[in-house]
Amino acid sequence: MAFTCDVCGFRSSELKAGGGVSAKGRRITLRLEDADDLNRDILKSDTAGVEIPELDLNVTHGTLGGVFTTVEGLLRKILEQLSEKMGYLRGDSATPEVRERFEALLARLSALSCPETFEPFDLVLDDPLANSFIQNYYAPDPDPAMLVEDYARSIDIDEELGLAFMCTEDYGEIEEQAAAAATAEAEASA
């Protein structure tokens, strides 16, 4: 869904996934070796987290919403969100050490997102609902720079997503069994 406000200029192109819930989560690790890799398309769902180990940066699940962009666009969105939402780490309430570390993080992230100052790094997209995607330049063959791992979600993640106690299979039969049990109980008490 895309939205632009004619009054203030606010823009949003947040994506929402549709369809069934995957039985497993998916972690995609992409090794970006050159600046051309910044042009890969990326679909980050609203449940996906992003990690860049070289920066010790972990953007938790749901933080950026769902977005379809390039790797460069995703990095710039992270940079923009950090700059806007974490401004207190630049202010007088932060210690000089914290301010210095935060500014260094922003500078490194900015350098990684720019083709002129690019240096190789890993990008990890971890989506517990497996609704995210990074473009494979070698499709239909496996991409040598990409590792795709499916994993079983933890109970904690299932609870966070509202899936822990949700009946997703045979729910028609369960409803019929519950109705039959209620009918039998009503007849027995009558």
mmCIF file with all atom_site columns, C-alpha atoms in Angstrom:
data_model
loop_
_atom_site.group_PDB
_atom_site.id
_atom_site.type_symbol
_atom_site.label_atom_id
_atom_site.label_alt_id
_atom_site.label_comp_id
_atom_site.label_asym_id
_atom_site.label_entity_id
_atom_site.label_seq_id
_atom_site.pdbx_PDB_ins_code
_atom_site.Cartn_x
_atom_site.Cartn_y
_atom_site.Cartn_z
_atom_site.occupancy
_atom_site.B_iso_or_equiv
_atom_site.pdbx_formal_charge
_atom_site.auth_seq_id
_atom_site.auth_comp_id
_atom_site.auth_asym_id
_atom_site.auth_atom_id
_atom_site.pdbx_PDB_model_num
ATOM 1   C CA . MET A 1 1   ? 0.000   0.000   0.000   1.00 0.00 ? 1   MET A CA 1
ATOM 2   C CA . ALA A 1 2   ? 1.406   3.423   -0.954  1.00 0.00 ? 2   ALA A CA 1
ATOM 3   C CA . PHE A 1 3   ? 0.373   6.739   0.501   1.00 0.00 ? 3   PHE A CA 1
ATOM 4   C CA . THR A 1 4   ? 1.510   10.340  -0.034  1.00 0.00 ? 4   THR A CA 1
ATOM 5   C CA . CYS A 1 5   ? 0.115   13.312  1.868   1.00 0.00 ? 5   CYS A CA 1
ATOM 6   C CA . ASP A 1 6   ? -0.367  16.330  -0.411  1.00 0.00 ? 6   ASP A CA 1
ATOM 7   C CA . VAL A 1 7   ? -0.242  18.695  2.567   1.00 0.00 ? 7   VAL A CA 1
ATOM 8   C CA . CYS A 1 8   ? 2.931   17.698  4.425   1.00 0.00 ? 8   CYS A CA 1
ATOM 9   C CA . GLY A 1 9   ? 4.661   15.425  1.889   1.00 0.00 ? 9   GLY A CA 1
ATOM 10  C CA . PHE A 1 10  ? 4.715   12.360  4.161   1.00 0.00 ? 10  PHE A CA 1
ATOM 11  C CA . ARG A 1 11  ? 5.182   9.174   2.143   1.00 0.00 ? 11  ARG A CA 1
ATOM 12  C CA . SER A 1 12  ? 4.659   5.553   3.074   1.00 0.00 ? 12  SER A CA 1
ATOM 13  C CA . SER A 1 13  ? 4.979   2.417   0.978   1.00 0.00 ? 13  SER A CA 1
ATOM 14  C CA . GLU A 1 14  ? 4.694   -0.154  3.747   1.00 0.00 ? 14  GLU A CA 1
ATOM 15  C CA . LEU A 1 15  ? 3.895   -3.718  2.702   1.00 0.00 ? 15  LEU A CA 1
ATOM 16  C CA . LYS A 1 16  ? 1.723   -6.238  4.505   1.00 0.00 ? 16  LYS A CA 1
ATOM 17  C CA . ALA A 1 17  ? 1.987   -9.955  3.841   1.00 0.00 ? 17  ALA A CA 1
ATOM 18  C CA . GLY A 1 18  ? -1.065  -11.978 2.881   1.00 0.00 ? 18  GLY A CA 1
ATOM 19  C CA . GLY A 1 19  ? -1.676  -15.698 2.825   1.00 0.00 ? 19  GLY A CA 1
ATOM 20  C CA . GLY A 1 20  ? -0.945  -18.543 5.152   1.00 0.00 ? 20  GLY A CA 1
ATOM 21  C CA . VAL A 1 21  ? 1.542   -18.688 7.992   1.00 0.00 ? 21  VAL A CA 1
ATOM 22  C CA . SER A 1 22  ? 4.740   -20.549 7.199   1.00 0.00 ? 22  SER A CA 1
ATOM 23  C CA . ALA A 1 23  ? 5.502   -23.518 9.429   1.00 0.00 ? 23  ALA A CA 1
ATOM 24  C CA . LYS A 1 24  ? 9.118   -22.327 9.794   1.00 0.00 ? 24  LYS A CA 1
ATOM 25  C CA . GLY A 1 25  ? 11.052  -19.095 9.940   1.00 0.00 ? 25  GLY A CA 1
ATOM 26  C CA . ARG A 1 26  ? 13.720  -18.158 7.394   1.00 0.00 ? 26  ARG A CA 1
ATOM 27  C CA . ARG A 1 27  ? 17.113  -16.555 7.843   1.00 0.00 ? 27  ARG A CA 1
ATOM 28  C CA . ILE A 1 28  ? 18.800  -15.187 4.704   1.00 0.00 ? 28  ILE A CA 1
ATOM 29  C CA . THR A 1 29  ? 22.462  -14.222 4.936   1.00 0.00 ? 29  THR A CA 1
ATOM 30  C CA . LEU A 1 30  ? 23.886  -12.286 2.005   1.00 0.00 ? 30  LEU A CA 1
ATOM 31  C CA . ARG A 1 31  ? 27.595  -11.582 1.650   1.00 0.00 ? 31  ARG A CA 1
ATOM 32  C CA . LEU A 1 32  ? 27.875  -8.293  -0.215  1.00 0.00 ? 32  LEU A CA 1
ATOM 33  C CA . GLU A 1 33  ? 31.209  -8.347  -2.029  1.00 0.00 ? 33  GLU A CA 1
ATOM 34  C CA . ASP A 1 34  ? 30.965  -5.277  -4.270  1.00 0.00 ? 34  ASP A CA 1
ATOM 35  C CA . ALA A 1 35  ? 28.899  -2.138  -4.726  1.00 0.00 ? 35  ALA A CA 1
ATOM 36  C CA . ASP A 1 36  ? 26.716  -3.806  -7.394  1.00 0.00 ? 36  ASP A CA 1
ATOM 37  C CA . ASP A 1 37  ? 25.228  -5.957  -4.626  1.00 0.00 ? 37  ASP A CA 1
ATOM 38  C CA . LEU A 1 38  ? 23.651  -2.783  -3.182  1.00 0.00 ? 38  LEU A CA 1
ATOM 39  C CA . ASN A 1 39  ? 21.272  -2.868  -6.181  1.00 0.00 ? 39  ASN A CA 1
ATOM 40  C CA . ARG A 1 40  ? 19.714  -6.234  -5.263  1.00 0.00 ? 40  ARG A CA 1
ATOM 41  C CA . ASP A 1 41  ? 15.990  -6.081  -4.659  1.00 0.00 ? 41  ASP A CA 1
ATOM 42  C CA . ILE A 1 42  ? 14.918  -6.863  -1.148  1.00 0.00 ? 42  ILE A CA 1
ATOM 43  C CA . LEU A 1 43  ? 11.478  -7.524  0.288   1.00 0.00 ? 43  LEU A CA 1
ATOM 44  C CA . LYS A 1 44  ? 11.582  -7.092  4.052   1.00 0.00 ? 44  LYS A CA 1
ATOM 45  C CA . SER A 1 45  ? 8.315   -8.056  5.721   1.00 0.00 ? 45  SER A CA 1
ATOM 46  C CA . ASP A 1 46  ? 7.064   -6.294  8.813   1.00 0.00 ? 46  ASP A CA 1
ATOM 47  C CA . THR A 1 47  ? 8.060   -9.308  10.929  1.00 0.00 ? 47  THR A CA 1
ATOM 48  C CA . ALA A 1 48  ? 11.672  -9.451  9.710   1.00 0.00 ? 48  ALA A CA 1
ATOM 49  C CA . GLY A 1 49  ? 14.715  -8.256  11.602  1.00 0.00 ? 49  GLY A CA 1
ATOM 50  C CA . VAL A 1 50  ? 17.936  -7.033  9.995   1.00 0.00 ? 50  VAL A CA 1
ATOM 51  C CA . GLU A 1 51  ? 21.456  -7.646  11.239  1.00 0.00 ? 51  GLU A CA 1
ATOM 52  C CA . ILE A 1 52  ? 24.842  -6.395  10.059  1.00 0.00 ? 52  ILE A CA 1
ATOM 53  C CA . PRO A 1 53  ? 27.400  -8.280  12.159  1.00 0.00 ? 53  PRO A CA 1
ATOM 54  C CA . GLU A 1 54  ? 30.330  -6.092  11.106  1.00 0.00 ? 54  GLU A CA 1
ATOM 55  C CA . LEU A 1 55  ? 28.614  -3.082  12.698  1.00 0.00 ? 55  LEU A CA 1
ATOM 56  C CA . ASP A 1 56  ? 27.193  -5.046  15.623  1.00 0.00 ? 56  ASP A CA 1
ATOM 57  C CA . LEU A 1 57  ? 23.846  -3.689  14.410  1.00 0.00 ? 57  LEU A CA 1
ATOM 58  C CA . ASN A 1 58  ? 20.620  -5.557  15.066  1.00 0.00 ? 58  ASN A CA 1
ATOM 59  C CA . VAL A 1 59  ? 17.319  -4.020  13.954  1.00 0.00 ? 59  VAL A CA 1
ATOM 60  C CA . THR A 1 60  ? 14.670  -6.049  15.739  1.00 0.00 ? 60  THR A CA 1
ATOM 61  C CA . HIS A 1 61  ? 11.624  -7.673  14.163  1.00 0.00 ? 61  HIS A CA 1
ATOM 62  C CA . GLY A 1 62  ? 8.922   -5.226  13.191  1.00 0.00 ? 62  GLY A CA 1
ATOM 63  C CA . THR A 1 63  ? 11.008  -2.066  13.634  1.00 0.00 ? 63  THR A CA 1
ATOM 64  C CA . LEU A 1 64  ? 11.015  -0.785  10.052  1.00 0.00 ? 64  LEU A CA 1
ATOM 65  C CA . GLY A 1 65  ? 7.690   -2.209  8.890   1.00 0.00 ? 65  GLY A CA 1
ATOM 66  C CA . GLY A 1 66  ? 7.397   -3.993  5.560   1.00 0.00 ? 66  GLY A CA 1
ATOM 67  C CA . VAL A 1 67  ? 9.240   -2.507  2.600   1.00 0.00 ? 67  VAL A CA 1
ATOM 68  C CA . PHE A 1 68  ? 10.215  -3.379  -0.973  1.00 0.00 ? 68  PHE A CA 1
ATOM 69  C CA . THR A 1 69  ? 13.439  -1.638  -1.961  1.00 0.00 ? 69  THR A CA 1
ATOM 70  C CA . THR A 1 70  ? 17.079  -2.344  -2.768  1.00 0.00 ? 70  THR A CA 1
ATOM 71  C CA . VAL A 1 71  ? 19.774  -3.267  -0.265  1.00 0.00 ? 71  VAL A CA 1
ATOM 72  C CA . GLU A 1 72  ? 21.049  0.304   -0.545  1.00 0.00 ? 72  GLU A CA 1
ATOM 73  C CA . GLY A 1 73  ? 17.531  1.637   0.083   1.00 0.00 ? 73  GLY A CA 1
ATOM 74  C CA . LEU A 1 74  ? 17.148  -0.575  3.151   1.00 0.00 ? 74  LEU A CA 1
ATOM 75  C CA . LEU A 1 75  ? 20.466  0.619   4.572   1.00 0.00 ? 75  LEU A CA 1
ATOM 76  C CA . ARG A 1 76  ? 19.463  4.243   3.995   1.00 0.00 ? 76  ARG A CA 1
ATOM 77  C CA . LYS A 1 77  ? 16.084  3.606   5.662   1.00 0.00 ? 77  LYS A CA 1
ATOM 78  C CA . ILE A 1 78  ? 17.854  2.138   8.699   1.00 0.00 ? 78  ILE A CA 1
ATOM 79  C CA . LEU A 1 79  ? 20.211  5.132   8.762   1.00 0.00 ? 79  LEU A CA 1
ATOM 80  C CA . GLU A 1 80  ? 17.269  7.542   8.513   1.00 0.00 ? 80  GLU A CA 1
ATOM 81  C CA . GLN A 1 81  ? 15.352  5.787   11.299  1.00 0.00 ? 81  GLN A CA 1
ATOM 82  C CA . LEU A 1 82  ? 18.392  5.730   13.585  1.00 0.00 ? 82  LEU A CA 1
ATOM 83  C CA . SER A 1 83  ? 19.078  9.406   12.949  1.00 0.00 ? 83  SER A CA 1
ATOM 84  C CA . GLU A 1 84  ? 15.461  10.466  13.538  1.00 0.00 ? 84  GLU A CA 1
ATOM 85  C CA . LYS A 1 85  ? 14.301  8.109   16.285  1.00 0.00 ? 85  LYS A CA 1
ATOM 86  C CA . MET A 1 86  ? 17.499  7.762   18.292  1.00 0.00 ? 86  MET A CA 1
ATOM 87  C CA . GLY A 1 87  ? 18.400  11.454  18.431  1.00 0.00 ? 87  GLY A CA 1
ATOM 88  C CA . TYR A 1 88  ? 18.722  11.329  22.211  1.00 0.00 ? 88  TYR A CA 1
ATOM 89  C CA . LEU A 1 89  ? 21.975  9.397   21.646  1.00 0.00 ? 89  LEU A CA 1
ATOM 90  C CA . ARG A 1 90  ? 23.371  12.569  20.095  1.00 0.00 ? 90  ARG A CA 1
ATOM 91  C CA . GLY A 1 91  ? 22.054  14.990  22.697  1.00 0.00 ? 91  GLY A CA 1
ATOM 92  C CA . ASP A 1 92  ? 23.398  16.205  26.003  1.00 0.00 ? 92  ASP A CA 1
ATOM 93  C CA . SER A 1 93  ? 21.732  13.333  27.886  1.00 0.00 ? 93  SER A CA 1
ATOM 94  C CA . ALA A 1 94  ? 24.200  10.888  26.291  1.00 0.00 ? 94  ALA A CA 1
ATOM 95  C CA . THR A 1 95  ? 27.704  10.456  27.626  1.00 0.00 ? 95  THR A CA 1
ATOM 96  C CA . PRO A 1 96  ? 30.537  11.524  25.309  1.00 0.00 ? 96  PRO A CA 1
ATOM 97  C CA . GLU A 1 97  ? 31.455  7.845   24.823  1.00 0.00 ? 97  GLU A CA 1
ATOM 98  C CA . VAL A 1 98  ? 27.897  6.895   23.807  1.00 0.00 ? 98  VAL A CA 1
ATOM 99  C CA . ARG A 1 99  ? 27.663  9.895   21.445  1.00 0.00 ? 99  ARG A CA 1
ATOM 100 C CA . GLU A 1 100 ? 30.991  8.974   19.856  1.00 0.00 ? 100 GLU A CA 1
ATOM 101 C CA . ARG A 1 101 ? 29.995  5.322   19.369  1.00 0.00 ? 101 ARG A CA 1
ATOM 102 C CA . PHE A 1 102 ? 26.625  6.296   17.898  1.00 0.00 ? 102 PHE A CA 1
ATOM 103 C CA . GLU A 1 103 ? 28.173  8.795   15.468  1.00 0.00 ? 103 GLU A CA 1
ATOM 104 C CA . ALA A 1 104 ? 30.730  6.142   14.440  1.00 0.00 ? 104 ALA A CA 1
ATOM 105 C CA . LEU A 1 105 ? 27.917  3.655   13.793  1.00 0.00 ? 105 LEU A CA 1
ATOM 106 C CA . LEU A 1 106 ? 26.036  6.175   11.635  1.00 0.00 ? 106 LEU A CA 1
ATOM 107 C CA . ALA A 1 107 ? 29.211  7.012   9.694   1.00 0.00 ? 107 ALA A CA 1
ATOM 108 C CA . ARG A 1 108 ? 30.001  3.328   9.036   1.00 0.00 ? 108 ARG A CA 1
ATOM 109 C CA . LEU A 1 109 ? 26.411  2.586   8.008   1.00 0.00 ? 109 LEU A CA 1
ATOM 110 C CA . SER A 1 110 ? 26.431  5.582   5.680   1.00 0.00 ? 110 SER A CA 1
ATOM 111 C CA . ALA A 1 111 ? 29.705  4.381   4.130   1.00 0.00 ? 111 ALA A CA 1
ATOM 112 C CA . LEU A 1 112 ? 28.342  0.869   3.578   1.00 0.00 ? 112 LEU A CA 1
ATOM 113 C CA . SER A 1 113 ? 25.242  2.216   1.836   1.00 0.00 ? 113 SER A CA 1
ATOM 114 C CA . CYS A 1 114 ? 27.222  4.379   -0.601  1.00 0.00 ? 114 CYS A CA 1
ATOM 115 C CA . PRO A 1 115 ? 28.724  2.746   -3.732  1.00 0.00 ? 115 PRO A CA 1
ATOM 116 C CA . GLU A 1 116 ? 31.766  5.070   -3.613  1.00 0.00 ? 116 GLU A CA 1
ATOM 117 C CA . THR A 1 117 ? 32.754  4.083   -0.061  1.00 0.00 ? 117 THR A CA 1
ATOM 118 C CA . PHE A 1 118 ? 31.468  0.487   -0.117  1.00 0.00 ? 118 PHE A CA 1
ATOM 119 C CA . GLU A 1 119 ? 33.295  -2.264  1.750   1.00 0.00 ? 119 GLU A CA 1
ATOM 120 C CA . PRO A 1 120 ? 32.245  -5.935  1.908   1.00 0.00 ? 120 PRO A CA 1
ATOM 121 C CA . PHE A 1 121 ? 29.853  -6.947  4.687   1.00 0.00 ? 121 PHE A CA 1
ATOM 122 C CA . ASP A 1 122 ? 27.158  -9.477  5.623   1.00 0.00 ? 122 ASP A CA 1
ATOM 123 C CA . LEU A 1 123 ? 23.456  -8.647  5.696   1.00 0.00 ? 123 LEU A CA 1
ATOM 124 C CA . VAL A 1 124 ? 21.214  -11.017 7.660   1.00 0.00 ? 124 VAL A CA 1
ATOM 125 C CA . LEU A 1 125 ? 17.457  -10.924 7.176   1.00 0.00 ? 125 LEU A CA 1
ATOM 126 C CA . ASP A 1 126 ? 15.710  -13.008 9.836   1.00 0.00 ? 126 ASP A CA 1
ATOM 127 C CA . ASP A 1 127 ? 11.976  -13.457 9.304   1.00 0.00 ? 127 ASP A CA 1
ATOM 128 C CA . PRO A 1 128 ? 10.105  -15.806 11.650  1.00 0.00 ? 128 PRO A CA 1
ATOM 129 C CA . LEU A 1 129 ? 7.202   -15.941 9.160   1.00 0.00 ? 129 LEU A CA 1
ATOM 130 C CA . ALA A 1 130 ? 9.459   -16.462 6.100   1.00 0.00 ? 130 ALA A CA 1
ATOM 131 C CA . ASN A 1 131 ? 7.800   -13.639 4.147   1.00 0.00 ? 131 ASN A CA 1
ATOM 132 C CA . SER A 1 132 ? 11.035  -11.867 3.174   1.00 0.00 ? 132 SER A CA 1
ATOM 133 C CA . PHE A 1 133 ? 13.203  -12.147 0.084   1.00 0.00 ? 133 PHE A CA 1
ATOM 134 C CA . ILE A 1 134 ? 16.563  -11.011 -1.308  1.00 0.00 ? 134 ILE A CA 1
ATOM 135 C CA . GLN A 1 135 ? 17.074  -11.087 -5.073  1.00 0.00 ? 135 GLN A CA 1
ATOM 136 C CA . ASN A 1 136 ? 19.134  -14.036 -6.315  1.00 0.00 ? 136 ASN A CA 1
ATOM 137 C CA . TYR A 1 137 ? 21.301  -12.885 -9.244  1.00 0.00 ? 137 TYR A CA 1
ATOM 138 C CA . TYR A 1 138 ? 21.866  -16.533 -10.232 1.00 0.00 ? 138 TYR A CA 1
ATOM 139 C CA . ALA A 1 139 ? 18.267  -17.780 -10.179 1.00 0.00 ? 139 ALA A CA 1
ATOM 140 C CA . PRO A 1 140 ? 17.195  -20.516 -10.684 1.00 0.00 ? 140 PRO A CA 1
ATOM 141 C CA . ASP A 1 141 ? 20.622  -21.715 -9.482  1.00 0.00 ? 141 ASP A CA 1
ATOM 142 C CA . PRO A 1 142 ? 21.722  -21.127 -5.891  1.00 0.00 ? 142 PRO A CA 1
ATOM 143 C CA . ASP A 1 143 ? 23.450  -17.806 -5.237  1.00 0.00 ? 143 ASP A CA 1
ATOM 144 C CA . PRO A 1 144 ? 27.001  -18.448 -3.964  1.00 0.00 ? 144 PRO A CA 1
ATOM 145 C CA . ALA A 1 145 ? 26.858  -15.256 -1.876  1.00 0.00 ? 145 ALA A CA 1
ATOM 146 C CA . MET A 1 146 ? 23.570  -16.169 -0.179  1.00 0.00 ? 146 MET A CA 1
ATOM 147 C CA . LEU A 1 147 ? 22.769  -18.679 2.538   1.00 0.00 ? 147 LEU A CA 1
ATOM 148 C CA . VAL A 1 148 ? 19.069  -19.442 3.078   1.00 0.00 ? 148 VAL A CA 1
ATOM 149 C CA . GLU A 1 149 ? 18.217  -21.343 6.259   1.00 0.00 ? 149 GLU A CA 1
ATOM 150 C CA . ASP A 1 150 ? 14.772  -22.442 7.391   1.00 0.00 ? 150 ASP A CA 1
ATOM 151 C CA . TYR A 1 151 ? 14.395  -22.924 11.138  1.00 0.00 ? 151 TYR A CA 1
ATOM 152 C CA . ALA A 1 152 ? 11.814  -23.937 13.701  1.00 0.00 ? 152 ALA A CA 1
ATOM 153 C CA . ARG A 1 153 ? 10.453  -20.911 15.562  1.00 0.00 ? 153 ARG A CA 1
ATOM 154 C CA . SER A 1 154 ? 10.776  -20.838 19.326  1.00 0.00 ? 154 SER A CA 1
ATOM 155 C CA . ILE A 1 155 ? 7.696   -20.868 21.564  1.00 0.00 ? 155 ILE A CA 1
ATOM 156 C CA . ASP A 1 156 ? 8.565   -17.291 22.593  1.00 0.00 ? 156 ASP A CA 1
ATOM 157 C CA . ILE A 1 157 ? 8.498   -16.103 18.961  1.00 0.00 ? 157 ILE A CA 1
ATOM 158 C CA . ASP A 1 158 ? 5.220   -17.964 18.331  1.00 0.00 ? 158 ASP A CA 1
ATOM 159 C CA . GLU A 1 159 ? 3.709   -16.255 21.391  1.00 0.00 ? 159 GLU A CA 1
ATOM 160 C CA . GLU A 1 160 ? 5.009   -12.852 20.259  1.00 0.00 ? 160 GLU A CA 1
ATOM 161 C CA . LEU A 1 161 ? 3.409   -13.391 16.838  1.00 0.00 ? 161 LEU A CA 1
ATOM 162 C CA . GLY A 1 162 ? 0.160   -14.631 18.352  1.00 0.00 ? 162 GLY A CA 1
ATOM 163 C CA . LEU A 1 163 ? 0.626   -18.141 16.966  1.00 0.00 ? 163 LEU A CA 1
ATOM 164 C CA . ALA A 1 164 ? 1.365   -20.184 20.086  1.00 0.00 ? 164 ALA A CA 1
ATOM 165 C CA . PHE A 1 165 ? -2.206  -21.188 20.815  1.00 0.00 ? 165 PHE A CA 1
ATOM 166 C CA . MET A 1 166 ? -3.768  -20.544 17.436  1.00 0.00 ? 166 MET A CA 1
ATOM 167 C CA . CYS A 1 167 ? -5.278  -23.564 15.777  1.00 0.00 ? 167 CYS A CA 1
ATOM 168 C CA . THR A 1 168 ? -4.090  -23.475 12.148  1.00 0.00 ? 168 THR A CA 1
ATOM 169 C CA . GLU A 1 169 ? -4.844  -27.063 11.113  1.00 0.00 ? 169 GLU A CA 1
ATOM 170 C CA . ASP A 1 170 ? -8.012  -29.142 11.214  1.00 0.00 ? 170 ASP A CA 1
ATOM 171 C CA . TYR A 1 171 ? -9.943  -26.273 12.753  1.00 0.00 ? 171 TYR A CA 1
ATOM 172 C CA . GLY A 1 172 ? -13.115 -27.342 10.948  1.00 0.00 ? 172 GLY A CA 1
ATOM 173 C CA . GLU A 1 173 ? -12.967 -30.721 12.646  1.00 0.00 ? 173 GLU A CA 1
ATOM 174 C CA . ILE A 1 174 ? -12.267 -29.163 16.028  1.00 0.00 ? 174 ILE A CA 1
ATOM 175 C CA . GLU A 1 175 ? -15.276 -26.851 15.688  1.00 0.00 ? 175 GLU A CA 1
ATOM 176 C CA . GLU A 1 176 ? -17.466 -29.842 14.757  1.00 0.00 ? 176 GLU A CA 1
ATOM 177 C CA . GLN A 1 177 ? -16.165 -31.814 17.738  1.00 0.00 ? 177 GLN A CA 1
ATOM 178 C CA . ALA A 1 178 ? -16.818 -28.873 20.088  1.00 0.00 ? 178 ALA A CA 1
ATOM 179 C CA . ALA A 1 179 ? -20.343 -28.431 18.695  1.00 0.00 ? 179 ALA A CA 1
ATOM 180 C CA . ALA A 1 180 ? -21.042 -32.165 19.067  1.00 0.00 ? 180 ALA A CA 1
ATOM 181 C CA . ALA A 1 181 ? -19.744 -32.121 22.647  1.00 0.00 ? 181 ALA A CA 1
ATOM 182 C CA . ALA A 1 182 ? -21.904 -29.076 23.484  1.00 0.00 ? 182 ALA A CA 1
ATOM 183 C CA . THR A 1 183 ? -24.965 -30.761 21.951  1.00 0.00 ? 183 THR A CA 1
ATOM 184 C CA . ALA A 1 184 ? -24.316 -33.995 23.879  1.00 0.00 ? 184 ALA A CA 1
ATOM 185 C CA . GLU A 1 185 ? -23.853 -32.036 27.106  1.00 0.00 ? 185 GLU A CA 1
ATOM 186 C CA . ALA A 1 186 ? -27.078 -30.090 26.527  1.00 0.00 ? 186 ALA A CA 1
ATOM 187 C CA . GLU A 1 187 ? -29.006 -33.313 25.831  1.00 0.00 ? 187 GLU A CA 1
ATOM 188 C CA . ALA A 1 188 ? -27.541 -34.991 28.912  1.00 0.00 ? 188 ALA A CA 1
ATOM 189 C CA . SER A 1 189 ? -28.570 -32.124 31.191  1.00 0.00 ? 189 SER A CA 1
ATOM 190 C CA . ALA A 1 190 ? -32.091 -31.927 29.709  1.00 0.00 ? 190 ALA A CA 1
#
